[in-house]
Amino acid sequence: MFRSIRWRIAVPYILLILLAMAGLAIYLSNLVRDAYLSDLEAQLTAEARLLADALATSAPAEPLDAFAQRYARLLNARVTLIAPDGTVLGESHEDRTRMDNHLYRPEVQQALSEGKGRSIRFSRTMGYEMMYVAVPVKAENCSVGFVRVALPLDQVQRNIARLRNAIVLIALAAAGGAALLAVGIAGRTVHPIRRLTAAVRRMTAGDLGTRLLPSTRDEVGTLTQAFNQMAERLQQTLATLRQEQARLQAVLENMADGVIITDSEGRVQLINPAAARLLGSEGRGRSFIEVARDHRLAALWQRCREERREQTELLDMEPQGRSLQAIVTPLQGAGAEACLVILQDLTDIRRLETMRKDFVSNVSHELRTPLASVKALVDTLRDGALSDPPAAQRFLDHIEKEVDALGQLVEELLELSRIESGKVPFRLEPVPLDEAVLPAVERLRPQAERAGLRLECHLAAGMVWADRERIQQVVTNLVHNAIKFTPPGGQVMVSAVRQGDEAVISVADTGVGISPEDLPRIFERFYKADRARRGGGTGLGLAIAKHIVQGHGGRIWAESREGAGSTFFFTLPLAPGSPSNPDVG
Ligand code: ADP
């Protein structure tokens, strides 16, 4: 109960009021008692003086006891007459003979020295508290005794007690009223604080939209306003933070580089999808060493933790065949030994680099062979073959063939590079299928016949989006290969069908076929399957065909059975104007 501000305010007030009321009651009752007593004293003194005067003026005719009793009745008080030596000479209420010497009673002693004496004490003779007042009786300036008048104080005390009770009652009532008031005021003061507390609780539970109407204009009202402002700011800040976080999250999730953050205990605090993919392991909360699964990466990270310096290393991850550039940086402000690990996948860049190197070496190789044979032929001519004209003619024919081959290689290289770099844009237009395919086939018919082959052509009607020249180049390359790799007596079949929204053009032969190992690689530049059988090609024809078909938005692929023949397919998008029924043949 005393934990609440309401009671902490109210209780001290109640105690203070009670204390003040008690003090007031005591003070008032004392004041009233003193006033009563001094009144009584004045009354008793006057009566004693009256008696003393009566005694001094004329000696009473009756015995002194009777005198005392008469006056006692008149004054309604106890009257005692005392001789100067203290002997009691007359007494109104007691048996005088049993009373001891009264000379040393305080009131008598005081009357002796001061001319008037007063004392309040418990009378053993009467059995209650009394006020005694004594005055000397003087005859011709000589003390002949003392008159003492006394009254019991029980009446006075009853009066005082009644008064005190009344004061206590009033004090209690006032204290009760004040307490109620204090509790009420404290309650009213605390009520807005309670509302604020409830609002803060709601905010803590996540309801950030909580606002309060200031109910007072005092400090609590100001506090409520400050609370509202704080809630507003908090809401804004949180919204901004959430937005930032969402942005960061999106960046982290979609970036190609892997990002890992480890805490000071070496546990993974954050890992983005790219990092999980590159390392082939998930693992928030697991240790980095477990997640890295590579001792070189773990060592690099450990070194960064120890030296607090950036560490970089290129790692070839064996099982996945990836090249990873790992950069480990100490993370500032995230606790000692916290690190940021960035993994960059350089596999493609390295593959391109390798391809470039391979390309240069392939080109050099392809150039070297004909150049070496030209050089050898020239040397032979110089060494005397010139004097043998028929042989010289043969050598010259040979040289011409090699130079032609070189020229073709250079031509195809240039063509490939032009297509790859996109410098010669394709002029796509709707072209009837037969116009795109037939001229190339017809151009090669004499060559096929020379090679003892049957060349057939089945083309569906239809229009395709194509650059006429380029597509003829593709068909030429494919049919040329088919003729080249098919032994005499075989057949080459060119066909085109419509499938869905594209045309599929195929060139099938009954030739030597392609081994399953070579099949996936024949579209690479300079790739030649089974070099022993090659008929002097450059290995660039299919690479050029692939680029042209892809430039048309089509696909190219090959199917083959070694020894039984090969079929090359490519697709082209159909243009408007094609008959809508699928045509399979
Ligand atoms: P090339 O100028 O050597 O013919 P290509 O790029 O046209 O170069 O062909 C690459 C390789 O693919 C050829 O060397 C050959 O081994 C294989 N190839 C292509 N077409 C056929 C086919 N119709 N039959 C068998 N092998 C083929």
Coordinates of C-alpha atoms and ligand atoms in Angstrom, one line a residue:
M1 CA 0.0 0.0 0.0
F2 CA 2.8 2.4 0.9
R3 CA 4.4 1.8 -2.5
S4 CA 1.7 3.9 -4.1
I5 CA 2.3 7.6 -4.4
R6 CA -1.2 8.3 -3.3
W7 CA -0.6 6.8 0.1
R8 CA 2.9 8.3 0.4
I9 CA 1.3 11.7 0.0
A10 CA -1.7 11.1 2.2
V11 CA -0.2 9.3 5.1
P12 CA 2.3 12.0 6.2
Y13 CA -0.5 14.5 6.0
I14 CA -2.7 12.4 8.2
L15 CA 0.0 11.9 10.7
L16 CA 0.8 15.6 10.7
I17 CA -2.8 16.5 11.3
L18 CA -3.2 14.0 14.1
L19 CA 0.0 15.3 15.7
A20 CA -1.2 18.9 15.4
M21 CA -4.6 18.0 16.9
A22 CA -3.0 16.1 19.8
G23 CA -0.7 19.1 20.6
L24 CA -3.7 21.4 20.4
A25 CA -5.7 19.2 22.7
I26 CA -3.0 19.0 25.3
Y27 CA -2.3 22.8 25.1
L28 CA -5.9 23.7 25.3
S29 CA -6.7 21.5 28.3
N30 CA -3.6 22.8 30.1
L31 CA -4.7 26.3 29.4
V32 CA -8.2 25.7 30.7
R33 CA -6.9 23.9 33.8
D34 CA -4.5 26.8 34.6
A35 CA -7.3 29.3 34.2
Y36 CA -9.6 27.2 36.5
L37 CA -6.9 26.8 39.1
S38 CA -6.0 30.5 39.2
D39 CA -9.7 31.4 39.5
L40 CA -10.1 28.9 42.3
E41 CA -6.9 30.2 44.0
A42 CA -8.2 33.8 43.8
Q43 CA -11.5 32.7 45.2
L44 CA -10.0 30.7 48.1
T45 CA -7.5 33.5 48.9
A46 CA -10.3 36.0 49.2
E47 CA -12.3 33.7 51.4
A48 CA -9.3 32.9 53.6
R49 CA -8.5 36.6 53.9
L50 CA -12.1 37.3 54.9
L51 CA -11.9 34.6 57.6
A52 CA -8.5 35.8 58.9
D53 CA -9.9 39.3 59.1
A54 CA -13.0 38.0 61.0
L55 CA -10.7 36.2 63.5
A56 CA -8.3 39.1 63.9
T57 CA -11.1 41.6 64.6
S58 CA -12.8 39.7 67.3
A59 CA -12.1 36.4 69.0
P60 CA -15.0 34.0 68.3
A61 CA -17.3 33.2 71.2
E62 CA -17.8 29.6 70.0
P63 CA -15.1 26.9 70.0
L64 CA -12.8 27.1 67.0
D65 CA -14.0 23.8 65.5
A66 CA -17.6 25.1 65.5
F67 CA -16.4 28.4 63.9
A68 CA -14.5 26.4 61.2
Q69 CA -17.6 24.2 60.5
R70 CA -19.9 27.2 60.3
Y71 CA -17.7 29.0 57.8
A72 CA -17.1 25.7 55.9
R73 CA -20.8 25.4 55.4
L74 CA -21.1 29.1 54.3
L75 CA -18.2 28.8 51.9
N76 CA -18.8 25.2 50.9
A77 CA -15.1 24.5 51.5
R78 CA -12.9 22.9 54.1
V79 CA -11.7 25.3 56.8
T80 CA -8.6 24.7 59.0
L81 CA -7.4 27.1 61.7
I82 CA -3.7 26.7 62.6
A83 CA -1.7 28.1 65.5
P84 CA 1.6 29.9 64.8
D85 CA 3.5 26.7 66.0
G86 CA 1.6 24.5 63.6
T87 CA -1.0 23.0 66.0
V88 CA -4.4 22.6 64.4
L89 CA -6.8 24.7 66.5
G90 CA -10.0 24.3 64.5
E91 CA -11.1 21.9 61.6
S92 CA -14.3 21.7 59.7
H93 CA -14.2 18.3 58.2
E94 CA -11.9 16.1 60.3
D95 CA -11.2 15.1 63.8
R96 CA -8.6 17.7 64.8
T97 CA -7.0 15.6 67.6
R98 CA -5.9 13.0 65.1
M99 CA -4.2 15.7 62.8
D100 CA -0.4 16.2 63.1
N101 CA 1.4 19.5 63.2
H102 CA 0.8 21.6 60.1
L103 CA 3.6 24.1 60.4
Y104 CA 5.6 22.5 57.6
R105 CA 2.8 22.2 55.1
P106 CA 4.0 24.0 51.9
E107 CA 1.1 26.4 51.9
V108 CA 1.7 27.3 55.6
Q109 CA 5.5 27.8 55.0
Q110 CA 4.8 29.9 51.9
A111 CA 2.2 32.0 53.9
L112 CA 4.8 32.5 56.6
S113 CA 7.3 33.9 54.2
E114 CA 5.2 35.5 51.5
G115 CA 2.0 36.4 53.3
K116 CA 0.0 33.9 51.2
G117 CA 0.6 30.2 50.4
R118 CA -0.9 27.8 47.9
S119 CA -0.5 24.1 47.4
I120 CA -2.1 21.4 45.3
R121 CA -1.7 17.8 46.5
F122 CA -3.3 14.6 47.3
S123 CA -4.9 14.7 50.7
R124 CA -4.4 11.5 52.6
T125 CA -7.0 12.7 55.2
M126 CA -9.7 13.3 52.5
G127 CA -8.6 10.8 49.9
Y128 CA -8.4 13.1 46.8
E129 CA -6.5 15.9 45.3
M130 CA -7.1 19.3 46.8
M131 CA -6.1 23.0 46.5
Y132 CA -5.0 24.5 49.8
V133 CA -4.7 28.3 50.3
A134 CA -3.3 29.6 53.7
V135 CA -3.1 33.2 54.9
P136 CA -1.7 34.5 58.3
V137 CA -4.0 35.9 60.9
K138 CA -2.5 39.1 62.2
A139 CA -3.5 40.9 65.4
E140 CA -1.6 44.2 65.9
N141 CA 0.9 43.3 63.4
C142 CA 1.7 40.1 65.0
S143 CA 1.0 36.7 63.6
V144 CA -1.4 34.8 65.8
G145 CA -2.0 31.8 63.5
F146 CA -3.1 30.8 59.9
V147 CA -6.4 30.3 58.2
R148 CA -6.4 27.6 55.6
V149 CA -9.2 27.1 53.1
A150 CA -9.2 24.1 50.8
L151 CA -11.4 22.7 48.0
P152 CA -11.3 19.3 46.3
L153 CA -10.2 19.5 42.7
D154 CA -12.3 16.6 41.4
Q155 CA -14.9 18.9 40.0
V156 CA -12.3 20.9 38.2
Q157 CA -10.7 17.8 36.9
R158 CA -14.1 16.5 35.6
N159 CA -14.6 19.7 33.8
I160 CA -11.1 19.6 32.3
A161 CA -11.6 16.0 31.3
R162 CA -14.9 16.8 29.6
L163 CA -13.3 19.6 27.7
R164 CA -10.3 17.4 26.7
N165 CA -12.7 14.8 25.4
A166 CA -14.5 17.3 23.3
I167 CA -11.2 18.6 21.9
V168 CA -10.0 15.0 21.1
L169 CA -13.3 14.2 19.4
I170 CA -13.1 17.4 17.3
A171 CA -9.5 16.7 16.5
L172 CA -10.3 13.2 15.4
A173 CA -13.1 14.4 13.2
A174 CA -10.9 17.0 11.7
A175 CA -8.1 14.5 11.2
G176 CA -10.6 12.1 9.5
G177 CA -11.9 14.8 7.2
A178 CA -8.4 16.0 6.4
A179 CA -7.3 12.4 5.7
L180 CA -10.2 11.9 3.3
L181 CA -9.3 15.2 1.6
A182 CA -5.6 14.2 1.4
V183 CA -6.4 10.8 0.0
G184 CA -8.8 12.4 -2.6
I185 CA -6.3 15.0 -3.6
A186 CA -3.5 12.5 -3.8
G187 CA -5.8 10.2 -5.9
R188 CA -6.6 13.0 -8.3
T189 CA -2.9 13.9 -8.6
V190 CA -1.9 10.3 -9.2
H191 CA -4.7 9.5 -11.7
P192 CA -3.0 11.0 -14.8
I193 CA 0.2 9.2 -13.8
R194 CA -1.7 6.0 -13.8
R195 CA -3.1 6.7 -17.3
L196 CA 0.4 7.4 -18.4
T197 CA 1.7 4.2 -17.0
A198 CA -1.0 2.3 -18.7
A199 CA -0.2 4.0 -22.0
V200 CA 3.5 3.2 -21.6
R201 CA 2.6 -0.4 -21.0
R202 CA 0.5 -0.5 -24.2
M203 CA 3.5 1.0 -26.1
T204 CA 5.8 -1.6 -24.6
A205 CA 3.4 -4.3 -25.8
G206 CA 3.8 -2.9 -29.3
D207 CA 0.9 -0.4 -29.7
L208 CA 3.0 2.6 -30.8
G209 CA -0.1 4.6 -31.9
T210 CA -1.0 5.2 -28.2
R211 CA -1.6 8.9 -27.5
L212 CA -3.1 10.7 -24.4
L213 CA -5.2 13.8 -24.1
P214 CA -3.5 16.1 -21.4
S215 CA -6.2 16.3 -18.7
T216 CA -4.5 19.0 -16.6
R217 CA -2.4 22.0 -17.2
D218 CA 0.1 21.3 -14.5
E219 CA 3.4 19.4 -14.6
V220 CA 1.6 16.1 -15.3
G221 CA -0.1 17.8 -18.3
T222 CA 3.3 18.8 -19.5
L223 CA 4.6 15.3 -18.9
T224 CA 1.7 13.9 -21.0
Q225 CA 2.5 16.3 -23.8
A226 CA 6.2 15.3 -23.6
F227 CA 5.0 11.6 -23.7
N228 CA 3.0 12.2 -26.8
Q229 CA 5.9 13.9 -28.5
M230 CA 8.2 11.0 -27.5
A231 CA 5.7 8.4 -28.8
E232 CA 5.5 10.3 -32.1
R233 CA 9.2 10.5 -32.5
L234 CA 9.6 6.9 -31.5
Q235 CA 7.0 5.8 -34.1
Q236 CA 8.7 7.8 -36.8
T237 CA 12.2 6.6 -35.8
L238 CA 11.0 3.0 -35.8
A239 CA 9.3 3.4 -39.1
T240 CA 12.5 4.8 -40.6
L241 CA 14.5 2.0 -39.0
R242 CA 12.1 -0.6 -40.4
Q243 CA 12.4 0.9 -43.9
E244 CA 16.1 1.0 -43.6
Q245 CA 16.2 -2.5 -42.4
A246 CA 13.9 -3.7 -45.3
R247 CA 16.1 -1.9 -47.8
L248 CA 19.3 -3.4 -46.3
Q249 CA 17.6 -6.8 -46.2
A250 CA 16.6 -6.5 -49.9
V251 CA 20.2 -5.5 -50.8
L252 CA 21.7 -8.3 -48.8
E253 CA 19.3 -10.9 -50.2
N254 CA 19.7 -9.9 -53.8
M255 CA 23.4 -9.1 -54.0
A256 CA 25.7 -11.5 -55.8
D257 CA 28.4 -11.2 -53.2
G258 CA 28.2 -13.3 -50.1
V259 CA 28.1 -11.4 -46.8
I260 CA 28.6 -12.9 -43.4
I261 CA 28.9 -11.1 -40.0
T262 CA 30.4 -12.9 -37.1
D263 CA 30.1 -11.8 -33.4
S264 CA 32.9 -11.6 -30.9
E265 CA 32.3 -15.3 -29.9
G266 CA 32.9 -16.3 -33.5
R267 CA 29.2 -17.2 -34.2
V268 CA 27.5 -16.3 -37.5
Q269 CA 25.1 -13.4 -36.8
L270 CA 24.1 -12.8 -40.3
I271 CA 24.5 -14.8 -43.5
N272 CA 22.9 -13.7 -46.8
P273 CA 21.6 -16.2 -49.4
A274 CA 24.6 -15.6 -51.7
A275 CA 27.0 -16.6 -49.0
A276 CA 25.0 -19.7 -48.1
R277 CA 25.0 -20.7 -51.7
L278 CA 28.7 -20.1 -52.2
L279 CA 29.7 -22.0 -49.1
G280 CA 27.0 -24.6 -49.6
S281 CA 25.9 -24.3 -45.9
E282 CA 23.3 -22.5 -43.9
G283 CA 24.0 -21.6 -40.3
R284 CA 22.9 -18.5 -38.4
G285 CA 24.0 -19.0 -34.8
R286 CA 26.5 -21.7 -35.7
S287 CA 30.3 -21.1 -35.4
F288 CA 32.0 -19.6 -38.5
I289 CA 34.4 -22.5 -38.7
E290 CA 31.5 -24.9 -39.1
V291 CA 29.8 -22.7 -41.7
A292 CA 33.0 -21.9 -43.7
R293 CA 33.8 -25.6 -44.2
D294 CA 37.2 -24.6 -45.5
H295 CA 40.4 -24.4 -43.5
R296 CA 41.9 -21.6 -45.5
L297 CA 38.9 -19.4 -45.2
A298 CA 38.7 -20.2 -41.4
A299 CA 42.4 -19.3 -41.1
L300 CA 42.0 -16.0 -42.9
W301 CA 39.1 -15.1 -40.6
Q302 CA 41.1 -16.1 -37.5
R303 CA 44.0 -14.0 -38.7
C304 CA 41.7 -10.9 -39.1
R305 CA 40.3 -11.5 -35.6
E306 CA 43.8 -11.6 -34.1
E307 CA 45.4 -8.8 -36.0
R308 CA 42.3 -6.6 -36.4
R309 CA 43.4 -5.9 -40.0
E310 CA 41.7 -6.5 -43.3
Q311 CA 42.7 -9.9 -44.9
T312 CA 42.2 -10.8 -48.5
E313 CA 42.8 -14.1 -50.3
L314 CA 41.7 -15.9 -53.5
L315 CA 40.5 -19.3 -52.7
D316 CA 39.8 -22.2 -55.1
M317 CA 37.0 -24.1 -53.5
E318 CA 37.7 -27.7 -54.8
P319 CA 34.4 -29.6 -54.6
Q320 CA 32.3 -26.8 -56.2
G321 CA 35.1 -25.8 -58.6
R322 CA 34.6 -22.1 -57.6
S323 CA 37.1 -19.3 -57.3
L324 CA 36.2 -17.2 -54.3
Q325 CA 37.8 -13.9 -53.4
A326 CA 37.4 -13.7 -49.6
I327 CA 37.8 -10.3 -47.8
V328 CA 37.6 -10.3 -44.0
T329 CA 37.4 -6.9 -42.3
P330 CA 37.2 -6.2 -38.6
L331 CA 33.7 -4.8 -37.9
Q332 CA 33.9 -1.5 -36.0
G333 CA 31.5 -0.8 -33.2
A334 CA 30.1 -4.4 -33.0
G335 CA 32.2 -5.7 -30.2
A336 CA 35.8 -6.9 -30.1
E337 CA 36.7 -9.6 -32.7
A338 CA 33.5 -9.1 -34.7
C339 CA 34.1 -9.5 -38.4
L340 CA 32.6 -8.9 -41.8
V341 CA 33.3 -11.5 -44.4
I342 CA 32.7 -10.8 -48.0
L343 CA 32.8 -13.5 -50.6
Q344 CA 33.1 -12.6 -54.3
D345 CA 32.5 -15.3 -56.8
L346 CA 35.2 -14.8 -59.4
T347 CA 34.5 -18.2 -61.1
D348 CA 33.0 -16.6 -64.2
I349 CA 35.7 -13.9 -64.5
R350 CA 38.3 -16.6 -64.2
R351 CA 36.6 -18.8 -66.7
L352 CA 36.5 -15.9 -69.1
E353 CA 40.1 -15.3 -68.5
T354 CA 40.9 -18.9 -69.2
M355 CA 38.7 -18.8 -72.3
R356 CA 40.6 -15.7 -73.5
K357 CA 43.9 -17.5 -73.0
D358 CA 42.6 -20.6 -74.6
F359 CA 41.3 -18.6 -77.5
V360 CA 44.7 -16.9 -78.1
S361 CA 46.5 -20.2 -77.9
N362 CA 43.9 -21.8 -80.2
V363 CA 44.2 -19.1 -82.8
S364 CA 48.0 -19.3 -82.6
H365 CA 47.8 -23.0 -83.0
E366 CA 45.4 -22.8 -86.0
L367 CA 47.6 -20.2 -87.6
R368 CA 50.9 -22.0 -86.9
T369 CA 50.0 -25.2 -88.8
P370 CA 49.3 -23.7 -92.2
L371 CA 52.0 -21.1 -91.8
A372 CA 54.5 -23.9 -91.0
S373 CA 53.4 -25.9 -94.1
V374 CA 53.6 -22.8 -96.3
K375 CA 57.1 -22.1 -94.9
A376 CA 58.2 -25.7 -95.6
L377 CA 56.8 -25.6 -99.2
V378 CA 58.6 -22.3 -99.9
D379 CA 61.8 -23.8 -98.5
T380 CA 61.4 -26.8 -100.7
L381 CA 60.8 -24.6 -103.8
R382 CA 63.9 -22.5 -102.9
D383 CA 65.9 -25.6 -102.4
G384 CA 65.5 -26.7 -106.0
A385 CA 61.9 -27.7 -106.7
L386 CA 61.6 -24.5 -108.8
S387 CA 63.7 -26.2 -111.4
D388 CA 61.1 -29.0 -111.6
P389 CA 58.1 -27.1 -113.1
P390 CA 55.4 -29.8 -112.5
A391 CA 56.5 -30.3 -108.9
A392 CA 56.7 -26.5 -108.5
Q393 CA 53.1 -26.2 -109.8
R394 CA 52.0 -28.8 -107.2
F395 CA 53.7 -27.0 -104.4
L396 CA 52.2 -23.7 -105.5
D397 CA 48.7 -25.3 -105.5
H398 CA 49.4 -26.6 -102.0
I399 CA 50.5 -23.2 -100.9
E400 CA 47.4 -21.6 -102.4
K401 CA 45.2 -24.1 -100.4
E402 CA 46.9 -23.3 -97.2
V403 CA 46.6 -19.6 -97.8
D404 CA 42.9 -20.1 -98.6
A405 CA 42.5 -22.0 -95.4
L406 CA 44.3 -19.2 -93.5
G407 CA 42.1 -16.6 -95.3
Q408 CA 38.9 -18.6 -94.3
L409 CA 40.1 -18.8 -90.7
V410 CA 40.7 -15.1 -90.5
E411 CA 37.4 -14.4 -92.2
E412 CA 35.5 -16.6 -89.8
L413 CA 37.3 -15.1 -86.8
L414 CA 36.4 -11.7 -87.9
E415 CA 32.8 -12.7 -88.5
L416 CA 32.5 -14.3 -85.0
S417 CA 34.0 -11.3 -83.3
R418 CA 31.6 -9.0 -85.3
I419 CA 28.6 -11.1 -84.2
E420 CA 29.8 -11.5 -80.6
S421 CA 30.4 -7.8 -80.2
G422 CA 27.0 -7.0 -81.7
K423 CA 28.6 -4.5 -84.2
V424 CA 26.5 -5.9 -87.1
P425 CA 22.9 -5.8 -86.0
F426 CA 20.6 -8.4 -87.4
R427 CA 18.0 -7.0 -89.8
L428 CA 15.0 -9.2 -88.8
E429 CA 12.1 -9.3 -91.1
P430 CA 9.4 -11.8 -91.9
V431 CA 11.0 -14.3 -94.4
P432 CA 9.3 -17.3 -95.9
L433 CA 11.0 -20.5 -94.6
D434 CA 12.0 -21.8 -98.0
E435 CA 13.6 -18.4 -98.9
A436 CA 15.7 -18.6 -95.7
V437 CA 16.8 -22.2 -96.1
L438 CA 16.6 -23.3 -99.8
P439 CA 19.3 -21.1 -101.4
A440 CA 22.0 -22.4 -99.1
V441 CA 21.0 -26.0 -99.7
E442 CA 20.9 -25.5 -103.4
R443 CA 24.3 -23.8 -103.4
L444 CA 25.8 -26.9 -101.7
R445 CA 24.0 -29.5 -103.9
P446 CA 26.9 -29.8 -106.4
Q447 CA 29.3 -30.4 -103.5
A448 CA 27.0 -33.1 -102.1
E449 CA 26.8 -34.8 -105.4
R450 CA 30.5 -34.7 -105.8
A451 CA 30.8 -36.5 -102.4
G452 CA 28.3 -39.1 -103.6
L453 CA 25.5 -38.1 -101.2
R454 CA 21.8 -37.7 -101.6
L455 CA 20.6 -34.3 -100.4
E456 CA 16.9 -33.9 -99.7
C457 CA 14.9 -31.0 -98.5
H458 CA 11.4 -30.9 -96.9
L459 CA 10.2 -27.5 -95.8
A460 CA 6.9 -26.6 -94.3
A461 CA 5.2 -23.4 -95.4
G462 CA 5.6 -20.5 -93.0
M463 CA 7.2 -17.2 -92.3
V464 CA 9.9 -16.7 -89.8
W465 CA 11.5 -13.6 -88.2
A466 CA 15.0 -13.7 -89.7
D467 CA 18.0 -12.0 -91.2
R468 CA 17.9 -13.8 -94.5
E469 CA 21.7 -13.8 -95.1
R470 CA 22.6 -14.9 -91.6
I471 CA 20.2 -17.8 -91.5
Q472 CA 21.5 -18.9 -94.9
Q473 CA 25.0 -18.8 -93.3
V474 CA 23.7 -21.1 -90.5
V475 CA 22.2 -23.6 -92.9
T476 CA 25.3 -23.5 -95.0
N477 CA 27.5 -24.3 -92.0
L478 CA 25.3 -27.2 -90.9
V479 CA 24.8 -28.7 -94.4
H480 CA 28.5 -28.3 -95.1
N481 CA 29.4 -30.2 -91.9
A482 CA 26.9 -32.9 -92.8
I483 CA 28.5 -33.4 -96.2
K484 CA 32.0 -33.2 -94.7
F485 CA 31.3 -35.9 -92.1
T486 CA 29.2 -38.3 -94.1
P487 CA 30.8 -41.0 -96.2
P488 CA 29.8 -41.5 -99.9
G489 CA 26.4 -43.2 -100.4
G490 CA 25.0 -41.5 -97.4
Q491 CA 22.1 -39.0 -97.2
V492 CA 21.6 -35.5 -95.9
M493 CA 18.1 -34.4 -95.1
V494 CA 17.2 -30.7 -94.5
S495 CA 13.7 -30.1 -93.1
A496 CA 11.7 -27.4 -91.4
V497 CA 8.5 -27.8 -89.4
R498 CA 6.3 -25.5 -87.3
Q499 CA 5.9 -26.2 -83.6
G500 CA 3.9 -23.8 -81.5
D501 CA 5.1 -20.3 -82.2
E502 CA 8.4 -21.3 -83.7
A503 CA 9.9 -23.1 -86.7
V504 CA 12.3 -26.0 -86.0
I505 CA 14.8 -26.4 -88.8
S506 CA 16.9 -29.6 -88.8
V507 CA 19.8 -31.0 -90.8
A508 CA 20.2 -34.8 -90.4
D509 CA 22.9 -36.9 -91.9
T510 CA 23.8 -40.6 -91.9
G511 CA 27.5 -39.8 -91.2
V512 CA 30.1 -40.7 -88.6
G513 CA 28.2 -39.1 -85.7
I514 CA 29.6 -37.4 -82.6
S515 CA 30.7 -39.2 -79.4
P516 CA 28.7 -38.4 -76.3
E517 CA 31.8 -36.7 -74.7
D518 CA 32.1 -34.4 -77.7
L519 CA 28.5 -33.6 -78.1
P520 CA 28.1 -31.0 -75.4
R521 CA 31.2 -29.1 -76.6
I522 CA 30.9 -28.9 -80.4
F523 CA 29.4 -25.4 -80.2
E524 CA 32.6 -24.1 -78.5
R525 CA 35.0 -22.0 -80.5
F526 CA 37.8 -24.1 -82.1
Y527 CA 36.3 -27.3 -80.8
K528 CA 36.9 -30.2 -83.2
A529 CA 35.9 -33.7 -82.3
D530 CA 38.2 -36.5 -83.3
R531 CA 41.0 -34.4 -84.8
A532 CA 42.2 -37.4 -86.9
R533 CA 39.1 -37.3 -89.0
R534 CA 38.8 -33.6 -89.5
G535 CA 38.5 -32.4 -93.0
G536 CA 40.4 -29.2 -92.6
G537 CA 37.7 -27.2 -90.7
T538 CA 38.4 -24.3 -88.4
G539 CA 36.1 -25.4 -85.5
L540 CA 34.4 -22.0 -85.7
G541 CA 31.4 -22.8 -87.9
L542 CA 29.1 -24.1 -85.1
A543 CA 30.1 -21.3 -82.8
I544 CA 29.1 -18.8 -85.4
A545 CA 25.9 -20.7 -86.1
K546 CA 25.1 -20.7 -82.3
H547 CA 25.6 -16.9 -82.1
I548 CA 23.4 -16.2 -85.1
V549 CA 20.6 -18.4 -83.9
Q550 CA 20.7 -16.9 -80.4
G551 CA 20.7 -13.5 -81.9
H552 CA 17.4 -14.4 -83.5
G553 CA 16.0 -15.5 -80.1
G554 CA 16.2 -19.1 -81.1
R555 CA 18.0 -22.2 -79.7
I556 CA 20.4 -24.6 -81.4
W557 CA 21.3 -28.2 -80.3
A558 CA 22.5 -31.5 -81.7
E559 CA 21.6 -35.1 -81.3
S560 CA 23.8 -37.9 -82.5
R561 CA 24.6 -41.6 -82.4
E562 CA 28.2 -42.4 -83.1
G563 CA 28.5 -44.3 -86.4
A564 CA 24.8 -43.7 -87.3
G565 CA 24.7 -40.0 -88.0
S566 CA 23.9 -36.7 -86.4
T567 CA 21.0 -34.3 -86.5
F568 CA 21.4 -30.5 -85.9
F569 CA 18.3 -28.5 -84.9
F570 CA 17.7 -24.8 -84.5
T571 CA 14.6 -22.8 -83.9
L572 CA 13.3 -19.4 -85.2
P573 CA 10.4 -17.4 -84.1
L574 CA 7.4 -17.6 -86.5
A575 CA 6.3 -14.3 -88.1
P576 CA 2.7 -13.4 -88.8
G577 CA 1.4 -14.8 -92.1
S578 CA 2.2 -18.5 -91.2
P579 CA -0.6 -21.0 -91.6
S580 CA -2.0 -21.6 -88.1
N581 CA -2.1 -25.4 -88.2
P582 CA 1.0 -27.1 -87.0
D583 CA 2.8 -28.8 -89.8
V584 CA 5.0 -31.7 -89.1
G585 CA 6.5 -32.3 -92.4
Ligands
ADP1 P1 34.6 -27.3 -88.5 O1 34.9 -26.1 -89.3 O2 35.7 -28.1 -88.0 O3 33.6 -28.1 -89.1 P2 32.5 -26.7 -86.7 O4 32.3 -25.7 -85.6 O5 31.5 -26.6 -87.9 O6 33.9 -26.7 -87.2 O7 32.3 -28.1 -86.1 C1 32.9 -28.5 -84.9 C2 33.1 -30.0 -84.8 O8 31.8 -30.6 -84.7 C3 33.7 -30.6 -86.1 O9 35.1 -30.6 -86.0 C4 33.1 -32.0 -86.0 O10 34.0 -32.8 -85.2 C5 31.8 -31.9 -85.2 N1 30.7 -31.9 -86.2 C6 30.0 -30.9 -86.7 N2 29.1 -31.3 -87.6 C7 29.1 -32.7 -87.6 C8 28.4 -33.7 -88.3 N3 27.4 -33.4 -89.1 N4 28.7 -35.0 -88.1 C9 29.8 -35.3 -87.2 N5 30.5 -34.4 -86.6 C10 30.2 -33.1 -86.7

